[in-house]
Amino acid sequence: MWVPVAGLPPRLTLSALTGACRLCILGSGAARRKDVLARDRRGLSDFHPQLLPSLSFGDSPSWVTKCRLEPRRYITSPRLAETLVQVLRGGREKTCQLFLECNPGPGILTQALLENGARVIALESDRTFIPHLESLGKNLNGKLEVVHCDFFKLDPTNCGTVKPPIMVSKMLFQNLGIQALPWSKGIPLKVIGIFPIKNERKTLWKLLHDLYSCTSIYRYGRVELNMFISEKQYQKLMANPKNPNLYQALSVLWQVACEIKLLHMEPWSSFDIYTQNGQLEKPKRRESLEELQQNLCLIQLTPRRTLFTENLTPINYDVFFHMLKQCFMKRNAKLIDHLHSLSPVDAMDILKKIKKKEKAKITNLYPRDFKQLFETIECSKDYTCKWLYDDFLEDRIV
């Protein structure tokens, strides 16, 4: 029987509960009863999550005259759009798949998806694009729905009254008639889009929390992401002990959670970027010119059916996050030294169970090794207290 963090809501930081430098948790008895209540509130079973219910372009397009808070990339090439559709189909015949498209803008990819038999829900954050997007759905018998919504601002953590383009996914999905699928079943829908230019890392962390806690879009099952990301960030995402300088907690968490595939690479120059004044963004610095020579990578992130186990659940995932953050704070240290500060469980016994040598370093462990390490400590039966926490680390971003 797994024992989650005693009585802690999943998103509550430990620093809010203690002023001590170290906190020992994961007990039994009354704590277990609190955990059962916590699971009931979230609709989760002990070991597996129960998910709750053609256009021509002029020099000055009319849809980009409205001011925007930040520049965004848009797919404006029909050639690129058709290439992406073929990649997403994976050689299959036309099928009526459900795609949730993030900020489609002028709708070039939207139209290509519709022509290939897909059903599309276009979430557009800029009102000026919406009339044109809606016109693409005429005479298509509801195969296209357009919603004024920003996918990357779904379910804000600190919000009062929510109004478009910020929305709550539960209400959005209910209105769209999207049904949840059990985690062990298929893919309820596919998301396609381009990560925000300036907030890739922040967006990746938010999605990780949503995924591991089965909240937001992942309340509805193993939602598949098909997203363009910068080549530099993709390299970090896929890093492992073979490229230790790029290897980080973010790499481990995504590789543990998802099957990651590189579907396509496209030069930055293939995407149009419109700024606040509605003009193409011109590089002003040397760094910008270097960036424009790089590629954007279309990656597919499919949550693993086997992500959750008896010892890694949507309740205790925060402990896994904390373990990784603390490990990568001193990435060149030996694993055994970290174990002494992470857990009172016998460090040599843990190394033996995970088949690692005493000299093994953090950067020698692959993502699967970190998951095995966490589960080994979690299932230690001879210890009522399994974890030690450095209070100040909780609010650090690694």
Coordinates of C-alpha atoms in Angstrom, one line a residue:
M1 CA 0.0 0.0 0.0
W2 CA 1.5 3.3 -1.0
V3 CA 1.5 6.2 1.4
P4 CA 1.4 9.7 0.0
V5 CA 2.5 12.9 1.6
A6 CA 0.5 12.9 4.8
G7 CA -2.5 15.2 4.6
L8 CA -0.9 17.6 2.0
P9 CA -3.0 18.8 -0.9
P10 CA -0.9 18.0 -4.0
R11 CA 0.0 21.6 -5.0
L12 CA 0.7 22.8 -1.4
T13 CA 4.4 23.6 -0.8
L14 CA 6.1 22.1 2.2
S15 CA 7.6 25.5 3.1
A16 CA 4.1 26.7 4.0
L17 CA 3.9 24.1 6.7
T18 CA 7.2 24.2 8.6
G19 CA 9.9 26.7 9.5
A20 CA 12.4 23.9 10.3
C21 CA 15.2 23.3 7.9
R22 CA 14.3 19.7 7.4
L23 CA 10.9 18.0 7.6
C24 CA 10.3 14.3 7.9
I25 CA 7.0 13.1 6.5
L26 CA 5.1 10.0 5.1
G27 CA 3.8 8.4 8.2
S28 CA 0.9 6.1 8.9
G29 CA -2.3 5.8 10.9
A30 CA -4.2 9.1 11.0
A31 CA -2.1 10.3 8.0
R32 CA -3.4 7.4 6.0
R33 CA -7.0 8.2 6.7
K34 CA -6.3 11.8 5.5
D35 CA -4.8 10.4 2.3
V36 CA -7.9 8.3 1.7
L37 CA -10.1 11.4 2.1
A38 CA -7.7 13.3 -0.3
R39 CA -8.1 10.6 -2.9
D40 CA -11.9 10.6 -2.5
R41 CA -12.0 14.4 -3.1
R42 CA -9.9 14.1 -6.2
G43 CA -11.7 11.0 -7.6
L44 CA -8.6 8.8 -7.5
S45 CA -8.3 5.1 -6.7
D46 CA -5.3 3.7 -4.8
F47 CA -3.1 2.7 -7.7
H48 CA -4.6 4.2 -10.9
P49 CA -6.1 7.6 -11.7
Q50 CA -9.8 7.7 -12.2
L51 CA -10.4 10.6 -14.7
L52 CA -13.3 12.8 -14.1
P53 CA -16.0 13.0 -16.0
S54 CA -7.7 28.9 -49.5
L55 CA -6.6 32.3 -48.6
S56 CA -4.4 34.9 -50.3
F57 CA -2.1 37.2 -48.3
G58 CA -1.5 40.9 -49.0
D59 CA 1.3 43.1 -47.7
S60 CA -0.9 44.2 -44.7
P61 CA -3.3 41.4 -43.7
S62 CA -6.4 42.9 -41.9
W63 CA -6.3 40.2 -39.1
V64 CA -2.9 41.4 -37.7
T65 CA -3.7 45.1 -37.2
K66 CA -4.8 44.6 -33.6
C67 CA -2.2 45.2 -31.0
R68 CA -0.9 42.1 -29.2
L69 CA 1.0 41.8 -26.0
E70 CA 3.7 39.6 -27.5
P71 CA 4.7 38.4 -30.9
R72 CA 3.5 35.0 -32.1
R73 CA 4.5 32.6 -34.8
Y74 CA 1.9 31.5 -37.4
I75 CA 1.8 28.9 -40.1
T76 CA 1.1 30.8 -43.3
S77 CA 2.5 28.4 -45.9
P78 CA 0.0 25.9 -47.4
R79 CA 3.0 23.7 -48.3
L80 CA 4.0 23.5 -44.7
A81 CA 0.4 22.9 -43.5
E82 CA 0.0 20.0 -46.0
T83 CA 3.4 18.5 -44.8
L84 CA 2.2 18.7 -41.2
V85 CA -1.1 17.0 -42.0
Q86 CA 0.8 14.1 -43.7
V87 CA 3.1 13.8 -40.8
L88 CA 0.3 13.7 -38.3
R89 CA -1.6 11.1 -40.3
G90 CA 1.5 8.9 -40.2
G91 CA 0.7 7.2 -43.5
R92 CA -2.9 6.4 -42.6
E93 CA -5.9 7.1 -44.8
K94 CA -8.1 10.1 -44.0
T95 CA -9.7 9.6 -40.6
C96 CA -12.0 11.7 -38.5
Q97 CA -9.6 12.5 -35.7
L98 CA -10.3 15.3 -33.2
F99 CA -7.7 18.0 -33.1
L100 CA -7.6 21.0 -30.7
E101 CA -5.6 23.6 -32.5
C102 CA -3.9 26.4 -30.5
N103 CA -3.9 29.9 -31.9
P104 CA -4.4 28.9 -35.5
G105 CA -4.3 32.6 -36.6
P106 CA -5.1 32.8 -40.4
G107 CA -6.2 29.2 -40.4
I108 CA -3.9 27.7 -43.0
L109 CA -3.3 24.5 -41.0
T110 CA -7.0 24.5 -39.9
Q111 CA -8.1 24.3 -43.5
A112 CA -5.6 21.6 -44.4
L113 CA -6.8 19.5 -41.4
L114 CA -10.4 19.9 -42.4
E115 CA -9.7 18.9 -46.0
N116 CA -8.1 15.7 -44.7
G117 CA -11.2 14.7 -42.8
A118 CA -10.3 15.9 -39.3
R119 CA -12.6 17.5 -36.8
V120 CA -11.0 20.7 -35.5
I121 CA -11.6 22.8 -32.4
A122 CA -9.8 26.1 -33.0
L123 CA -8.8 27.9 -29.8
E124 CA -7.9 31.4 -30.9
S125 CA -6.8 34.1 -28.4
D126 CA -6.9 37.0 -30.9
R127 CA -10.5 38.1 -31.7
T128 CA -9.4 39.6 -35.1
F129 CA -8.8 36.1 -36.5
I130 CA -12.1 34.6 -35.4
P131 CA -14.5 35.8 -38.2
H132 CA -12.2 34.3 -40.8
L133 CA -11.8 31.1 -38.9
E134 CA -15.5 30.7 -38.5
S135 CA -16.0 31.2 -42.3
L136 CA -13.8 28.1 -42.9
G137 CA -16.4 26.0 -41.2
K138 CA -19.4 26.9 -43.4
N139 CA -21.1 23.9 -44.9
L140 CA -18.9 21.4 -43.0
N141 CA -21.7 20.1 -40.6
G142 CA -20.0 21.1 -37.4
K143 CA -16.5 19.7 -38.2
L144 CA -15.0 23.1 -37.1
E145 CA -15.7 24.9 -33.9
V146 CA -14.0 28.2 -33.1
V147 CA -13.6 29.4 -29.5
H148 CA -12.1 32.6 -28.2
C149 CA -9.6 31.0 -25.9
D150 CA -5.8 30.8 -25.2
F151 CA -4.8 27.2 -24.7
F152 CA -1.6 28.2 -22.9
K153 CA -3.7 30.2 -20.3
L154 CA -6.1 27.4 -19.4
D155 CA -6.8 26.8 -15.7
P156 CA -4.7 29.6 -14.2
T157 CA -3.5 28.9 -10.7
N158 CA -4.3 32.3 -9.3
C159 CA -7.5 33.7 -10.7
G160 CA -10.7 35.3 -9.6
T161 CA -13.3 35.8 -12.3
V162 CA -12.2 34.1 -15.5
K163 CA -13.2 35.5 -18.9
P164 CA -12.0 34.8 -22.5
P165 CA -9.4 34.2 -23.7
I166 CA -8.6 32.8 -20.3
M167 CA -10.8 29.8 -19.6
V168 CA -11.3 26.8 -17.3
S169 CA -10.8 23.5 -19.1
K170 CA -13.6 21.7 -17.4
M171 CA -16.3 24.1 -18.6
L172 CA -14.6 24.4 -22.0
F173 CA -14.6 20.6 -22.6
Q174 CA -18.1 20.2 -21.2
N175 CA -19.4 22.8 -23.7
L176 CA -17.6 21.1 -26.5
G177 CA -18.9 17.6 -25.6
I178 CA -15.5 16.1 -25.0
Q179 CA -15.7 12.9 -23.0
A180 CA -13.0 11.6 -20.6
L181 CA -11.3 8.3 -21.3
P182 CA -9.7 6.0 -18.7
W183 CA -5.9 6.4 -18.5
S184 CA -5.5 2.8 -19.8
K185 CA -7.5 3.4 -22.9
G186 CA -6.8 5.4 -26.1
I187 CA -6.1 9.1 -26.9
P188 CA -9.2 11.3 -26.3
L189 CA -7.9 14.1 -28.5
K190 CA -4.8 15.6 -30.1
V191 CA -3.5 19.1 -29.5
I192 CA -1.4 20.9 -32.1
G193 CA 0.2 24.3 -31.9
I194 CA 3.4 26.3 -31.3
F195 CA 4.8 26.9 -27.9
P196 CA 4.9 30.6 -26.9
I197 CA 8.1 32.3 -28.0
K198 CA 9.2 33.6 -24.6
N199 CA 7.6 31.1 -22.3
E200 CA 8.5 27.7 -23.5
R201 CA 10.1 26.5 -20.3
K202 CA 7.3 27.9 -18.1
T203 CA 4.7 26.3 -20.3
L204 CA 6.5 22.9 -20.1
W205 CA 6.6 23.0 -16.3
K206 CA 2.9 23.9 -16.1
L207 CA 1.9 21.0 -18.4
L208 CA 4.1 18.6 -16.3
H209 CA 2.2 19.5 -13.2
D210 CA -1.1 19.1 -15.0
L211 CA 0.0 15.7 -16.4
Y212 CA 1.3 14.2 -13.2
S213 CA -1.7 15.4 -11.2
C214 CA -4.2 14.4 -13.8
T215 CA -5.7 17.9 -13.8
S216 CA -6.6 20.4 -16.5
I217 CA -6.6 18.7 -20.0
Y218 CA -5.2 15.5 -18.5
R219 CA -8.4 15.1 -16.4
Y220 CA -9.8 13.7 -19.7
G221 CA -7.1 11.1 -20.3
R222 CA -3.9 10.7 -22.1
V223 CA -4.1 13.8 -24.3
E224 CA -1.5 13.8 -27.0
L225 CA 0.5 17.0 -27.6
N226 CA 1.9 17.8 -31.1
M227 CA 3.8 21.1 -30.5
F228 CA 6.5 23.1 -32.3
I229 CA 9.3 23.9 -29.9
S230 CA 12.7 25.5 -30.3
E231 CA 15.5 23.2 -31.3
K232 CA 17.5 24.3 -28.2
Q233 CA 14.6 23.4 -25.8
Y234 CA 14.0 20.1 -27.6
Q235 CA 17.6 19.1 -27.1
K236 CA 17.2 19.8 -23.3
L237 CA 14.0 17.8 -23.3
M238 CA 15.7 14.8 -24.8
A239 CA 18.9 15.0 -22.9
N240 CA 20.3 12.1 -20.9
P241 CA 23.7 11.0 -19.4
K242 CA 25.2 11.0 -22.9
N243 CA 24.9 14.9 -23.0
P244 CA 25.1 15.8 -19.3
N245 CA 25.4 19.5 -19.8
L246 CA 21.8 19.7 -21.1
Y247 CA 20.4 17.0 -18.7
Q248 CA 18.0 18.4 -16.1
A249 CA 15.0 17.6 -14.0
L250 CA 12.7 18.7 -16.9
S251 CA 14.4 16.1 -19.1
V252 CA 13.7 13.3 -16.6
L253 CA 10.1 14.3 -15.9
W254 CA 9.0 14.5 -19.5
Q255 CA 10.8 11.3 -20.6
V256 CA 9.4 9.4 -17.7
A257 CA 5.9 10.7 -18.4
C258 CA 5.7 10.5 -22.2
E259 CA 6.8 8.8 -25.3
I260 CA 8.5 11.6 -27.2
K261 CA 8.8 11.6 -31.0
L262 CA 10.4 14.1 -33.3
L263 CA 7.9 14.4 -36.2
H264 CA 9.3 17.2 -38.2
M265 CA 11.9 20.0 -38.3
E266 CA 11.3 23.3 -40.0
P267 CA 13.4 26.5 -40.2
W268 CA 12.2 29.5 -38.2
S269 CA 12.1 31.4 -41.4
S270 CA 9.1 29.3 -42.5
F271 CA 6.9 30.9 -39.9
D272 CA 5.5 34.4 -40.0
I273 CA 5.9 36.4 -36.8
Y274 CA 3.5 39.4 -36.3
T275 CA 4.2 42.0 -33.7
Q276 CA 2.2 44.6 -31.9
N277 CA 2.0 46.9 -34.9
G278 CA 0.9 44.1 -37.2
Q279 CA 4.2 43.8 -39.2
L280 CA 6.6 41.0 -39.7
E281 CA 9.1 41.0 -36.8
K282 CA 12.6 41.9 -38.0
P283 CA 15.7 40.8 -36.1
K284 CA 17.2 43.7 -34.3
R285 CA 20.1 41.9 -32.5
R286 CA 22.7 39.4 -33.5
E287 CA 21.1 36.9 -31.2
S288 CA 17.9 37.1 -33.1
L289 CA 19.6 36.5 -36.4
E290 CA 21.2 33.4 -34.9
E291 CA 17.9 32.2 -33.7
L292 CA 16.3 32.6 -37.1
Q293 CA 18.9 30.2 -38.5
Q294 CA 17.7 27.5 -36.1
N295 CA 14.8 25.1 -36.5
L296 CA 11.5 24.6 -34.8
C297 CA 10.9 21.0 -33.9
L298 CA 7.4 19.4 -34.1
I299 CA 7.4 16.9 -31.3
Q300 CA 4.7 14.4 -30.2
L301 CA 4.2 14.0 -26.5
T302 CA 2.1 10.9 -25.7
P303 CA 1.5 10.1 -22.0
R304 CA 2.5 6.6 -21.1
R305 CA -0.1 4.1 -20.0
T306 CA 2.4 2.8 -17.4
L307 CA 3.3 6.2 -15.9
F308 CA 1.3 5.6 -12.7
T309 CA 2.1 2.7 -10.4
E310 CA 1.4 1.7 -6.9
N311 CA 4.3 3.9 -5.8
L312 CA 4.1 6.9 -8.2
T313 CA 0.6 8.4 -8.2
P314 CA -1.2 11.7 -8.9
I315 CA -1.2 12.2 -5.1
N316 CA 2.5 11.8 -4.4
Y317 CA 4.0 13.1 -7.7
D318 CA 5.1 16.3 -5.9
V319 CA 7.6 14.2 -3.9
F320 CA 9.0 12.9 -7.1
F321 CA 9.4 16.4 -8.4
H322 CA 11.2 17.5 -5.3
M323 CA 13.5 14.6 -5.3
L324 CA 14.6 15.4 -8.9
K325 CA 15.0 19.1 -8.2
Q326 CA 17.2 18.4 -5.2
C327 CA 19.3 15.9 -7.1
F328 CA 20.0 18.3 -10.0
M329 CA 20.8 21.2 -7.6
K330 CA 24.2 19.3 -7.2
R331 CA 24.3 17.5 -10.5
N332 CA 27.9 16.3 -10.2
A333 CA 27.6 14.9 -6.7
K334 CA 27.4 11.1 -6.0
L335 CA 24.0 9.6 -5.8
I336 CA 24.8 8.1 -2.3
D337 CA 25.5 11.6 -1.0
H338 CA 22.1 12.8 -2.2
L339 CA 20.4 9.7 -0.7
H340 CA 21.7 10.7 2.8
S341 CA 19.9 14.1 2.5
L342 CA 16.8 12.7 0.7
S343 CA 15.8 9.8 2.9
P344 CA 16.5 8.1 6.2
V345 CA 16.2 4.7 4.4
D346 CA 19.5 2.9 4.2
A347 CA 21.4 4.3 1.3
M348 CA 23.5 1.2 0.6
D349 CA 20.4 -0.9 0.6
I350 CA 18.8 1.4 -2.0
L351 CA 21.8 1.3 -4.3
K352 CA 21.8 -2.5 -4.1
K353 CA 18.1 -2.7 -5.0
I354 CA 18.5 -0.3 -8.0
K355 CA 21.7 -2.0 -9.0
K356 CA 23.9 1.1 -8.9
K357 CA 27.5 1.4 -7.8
E358 CA 28.5 3.5 -4.8
K359 CA 30.5 5.8 -7.1
A360 CA 27.5 6.5 -9.4
K361 CA 26.8 10.2 -10.0
I362 CA 23.4 11.9 -10.6
T363 CA 24.3 12.5 -14.2
N364 CA 24.9 8.8 -14.7
L365 CA 21.3 7.9 -14.1
Y366 CA 18.8 7.7 -16.9
P367 CA 15.2 8.8 -16.5
R368 CA 14.0 5.3 -15.9
D369 CA 16.6 5.0 -13.1
F370 CA 15.2 8.0 -11.3
K371 CA 11.7 6.6 -11.4
Q372 CA 13.0 3.3 -10.0
L373 CA 14.9 5.1 -7.3
F374 CA 11.8 7.0 -6.2
E375 CA 9.6 3.8 -6.2
T376 CA 12.3 1.9 -4.3
I377 CA 12.2 4.5 -1.5
E378 CA 8.4 4.7 -1.6
C379 CA 8.0 0.9 -1.1
S380 CA 10.5 0.6 1.8
K381 CA 8.4 -1.2 4.4
D382 CA 10.7 -0.9 7.4
Y383 CA 10.5 2.9 7.6
T384 CA 7.5 5.0 8.7
C385 CA 9.4 8.2 7.7
K386 CA 10.7 7.9 4.1
W387 CA 11.7 11.4 3.0
L388 CA 13.7 14.4 4.3
Y389 CA 13.1 17.8 2.8
D390 CA 15.2 20.9 2.5
D391 CA 12.6 23.6 3.1
F392 CA 14.3 26.3 1.0
L393 CA 14.4 24.1 -2.1
E394 CA 10.6 24.0 -2.5
D395 CA 10.4 27.3 -4.2
R396 CA 13.6 27.0 -6.3
I397 CA 13.2 26.3 -10.0
V398 CA 15.7 23.9 -11.5

